[in-house]
Amino acid sequence: MRESIGIDSLLGSWTMPRAYSADMRERVIARVESGASRREAAEYYDISASAAVIWVKCFRATGRCSAKPRGGSTSRLEAHADFLLALVEEQPDLTLDEVICAMHRHKIPGSRTAVWRFFQRHKITFKKSAAGGGAGTRGRGARSAALDARTGHV
């Protein structure tokens, strides 16, 4: 059972915490460069000692103190976006497996998950058609004609 420490609210529904500002990093580095120890600077600015150690080490090695860029990866399928979008435009009732087979015929590598995410990014959804039937609830079909005729309902 989860304890009531408010983890969800602290992390904003399990999102990653944001990086410290460049201003904070510069102030910590400046304090260390002016003679304070890394741990003293960390305590003064109320950050972890390991963060101060890493920031100063990075600054001395590279001369920069900004946070590393986060996110921004692109899918390899984006290079084949024209083909995939045209394929779905021509045949909108294709399944993911059929899209993957068409990709493999054209020597385009990819998995179901990658294709699903690609279409999700491009706001393309796959809906079940009414003609497909699907798995319905048992016993909920239309009544038999004989029963309808006996009760007088048509």
XYZ file of C-alpha atoms in Angstrom:
154
model
C 0.000 0.000 0.000
C 1.321 3.448 -0.890
C 2.096 5.708 2.022
C 0.518 9.141 2.036
C 3.644 11.169 1.284
C 2.159 12.773 -1.803
C 4.645 11.359 -4.306
C 2.236 11.925 -7.215
C 1.771 15.575 -6.387
C 5.485 16.145 -5.767
C 6.500 14.802 -9.151
C 3.506 16.138 -11.064
C 2.042 12.775 -11.957
C 5.410 11.032 -12.321
C 7.117 13.504 -14.632
C 10.832 14.057 -14.578
C 12.005 16.993 -12.474
C 13.259 20.040 -14.342
C 16.945 20.924 -14.562
C 18.370 23.669 -12.371
C 18.560 27.063 -14.047
C 21.770 28.291 -15.637
C 21.776 31.150 -13.117
C 21.867 28.719 -10.180
C 24.678 26.747 -11.794
C 26.681 29.925 -12.420
C 26.272 31.091 -8.818
C 27.434 27.730 -7.414
C 30.444 27.637 -9.747
C 31.330 31.264 -8.953
C 31.207 30.527 -5.214
C 33.519 27.513 -5.648
C 35.878 29.469 -7.901
C 36.063 32.238 -5.274
C 37.400 29.808 -2.685
C 34.500 27.870 -1.138
C 34.446 24.109 -1.266
C 31.903 22.343 -3.438
C 30.063 21.050 -0.397
C 29.932 24.504 1.194
C 28.520 25.995 -1.995
C 25.958 23.188 -2.225
C 24.862 23.741 1.367
C 24.685 27.522 0.881
C 22.412 27.210 -2.178
C 20.483 24.217 -0.769
C 21.338 21.742 -3.520
C 22.952 18.323 -3.345
C 26.708 18.113 -2.974
C 26.917 15.717 -5.904
C 25.261 18.296 -8.181
C 27.824 20.935 -7.192
C 30.693 18.496 -7.729
C 29.408 17.541 -11.195
C 28.772 21.155 -12.248
C 32.251 22.332 -11.210
C 33.913 19.312 -12.828
C 32.023 19.950 -16.075
C 32.844 23.665 -15.985
C 36.549 23.024 -15.498
C 36.633 20.419 -18.267
C 34.525 22.192 -20.907
C 34.079 25.787 -19.795
C 30.294 25.516 -19.873
C 27.824 25.092 -17.071
C 24.469 24.742 -18.826
C 22.284 21.680 -18.527
C 22.541 18.998 -21.184
C 19.730 18.990 -23.742
C 16.891 16.619 -22.905
C 14.567 14.693 -25.169
C 14.269 15.492 -28.822
C 15.038 12.114 -30.319
C 13.528 11.450 -33.722
C 12.217 8.220 -35.128
C 13.954 6.580 -38.073
C 10.513 6.229 -39.628
C 10.325 10.004 -40.119
C 12.636 9.560 -43.117
C 9.877 7.413 -44.685
C 6.962 9.602 -43.579
C 5.808 10.342 -47.142
C 5.560 6.631 -47.959
C 3.742 5.705 -44.734
C 1.277 8.584 -44.862
C 0.527 7.923 -48.547
C 0.008 4.232 -47.795
C -2.588 4.974 -45.133
C -4.180 7.643 -47.354
C -4.668 5.085 -50.137
C -5.869 2.275 -47.871
C -7.232 3.680 -44.592
C -8.456 0.297 -43.347
C -4.983 -1.292 -43.121
C -3.974 -2.912 -39.847
C -0.620 -2.247 -38.211
C 0.612 -5.675 -39.297
C -0.331 -4.944 -42.905
C 1.513 -1.612 -42.740
C 4.590 -3.415 -41.397
C 4.407 -6.002 -44.203
C 4.250 -3.185 -46.772
C 7.233 -1.529 -45.093
C 9.259 -4.721 -45.199
C 8.419 -5.200 -48.903
C 10.020 -1.777 -49.476
C 13.011 -2.661 -47.238
C 11.978 -0.220 -44.484
C 12.804 -1.618 -41.030
C 10.423 -1.066 -38.135
C 8.352 -2.676 -35.422
C 4.668 -2.510 -34.499
C 5.496 -0.180 -31.610
C 7.543 2.167 -33.787
C 4.779 2.320 -36.408
C 2.134 2.862 -33.726
C 4.112 5.761 -32.240
C 4.745 7.225 -35.695
C 1.031 7.301 -36.484
C 0.246 8.633 -33.014
C 2.644 11.565 -33.588
C 0.954 12.255 -36.925
C -2.537 12.101 -35.344
C -3.614 9.025 -37.319
C -5.793 6.568 -35.429
C -6.940 3.087 -36.247
C -10.637 2.571 -35.548
C -12.502 -0.675 -35.757
C -14.995 -0.611 -38.579
C -18.645 -1.501 -37.960
C -18.443 -4.176 -40.671
C -15.685 -5.969 -38.795
C -18.098 -7.395 -36.263
C -15.634 -7.607 -33.407
C -16.246 -9.460 -30.191
C -19.715 -8.579 -28.968
C -21.435 -9.444 -25.728
C -23.010 -12.898 -25.760
C -26.762 -13.103 -25.750
C -27.250 -9.527 -26.902
C -27.924 -10.230 -30.566
C -31.197 -9.710 -32.424
C -34.156 -11.808 -31.323
C -35.311 -14.620 -33.563
C -38.087 -13.897 -36.057
C -40.344 -16.613 -34.590
C -40.246 -15.011 -31.144
C -41.051 -11.616 -32.622
C -44.013 -13.030 -34.574
C -45.501 -14.808 -31.515
C -45.398 -11.714 -29.294
C -46.795 -9.449 -31.943
C -43.670 -7.314 -32.166
C -42.274 -6.725 -35.590
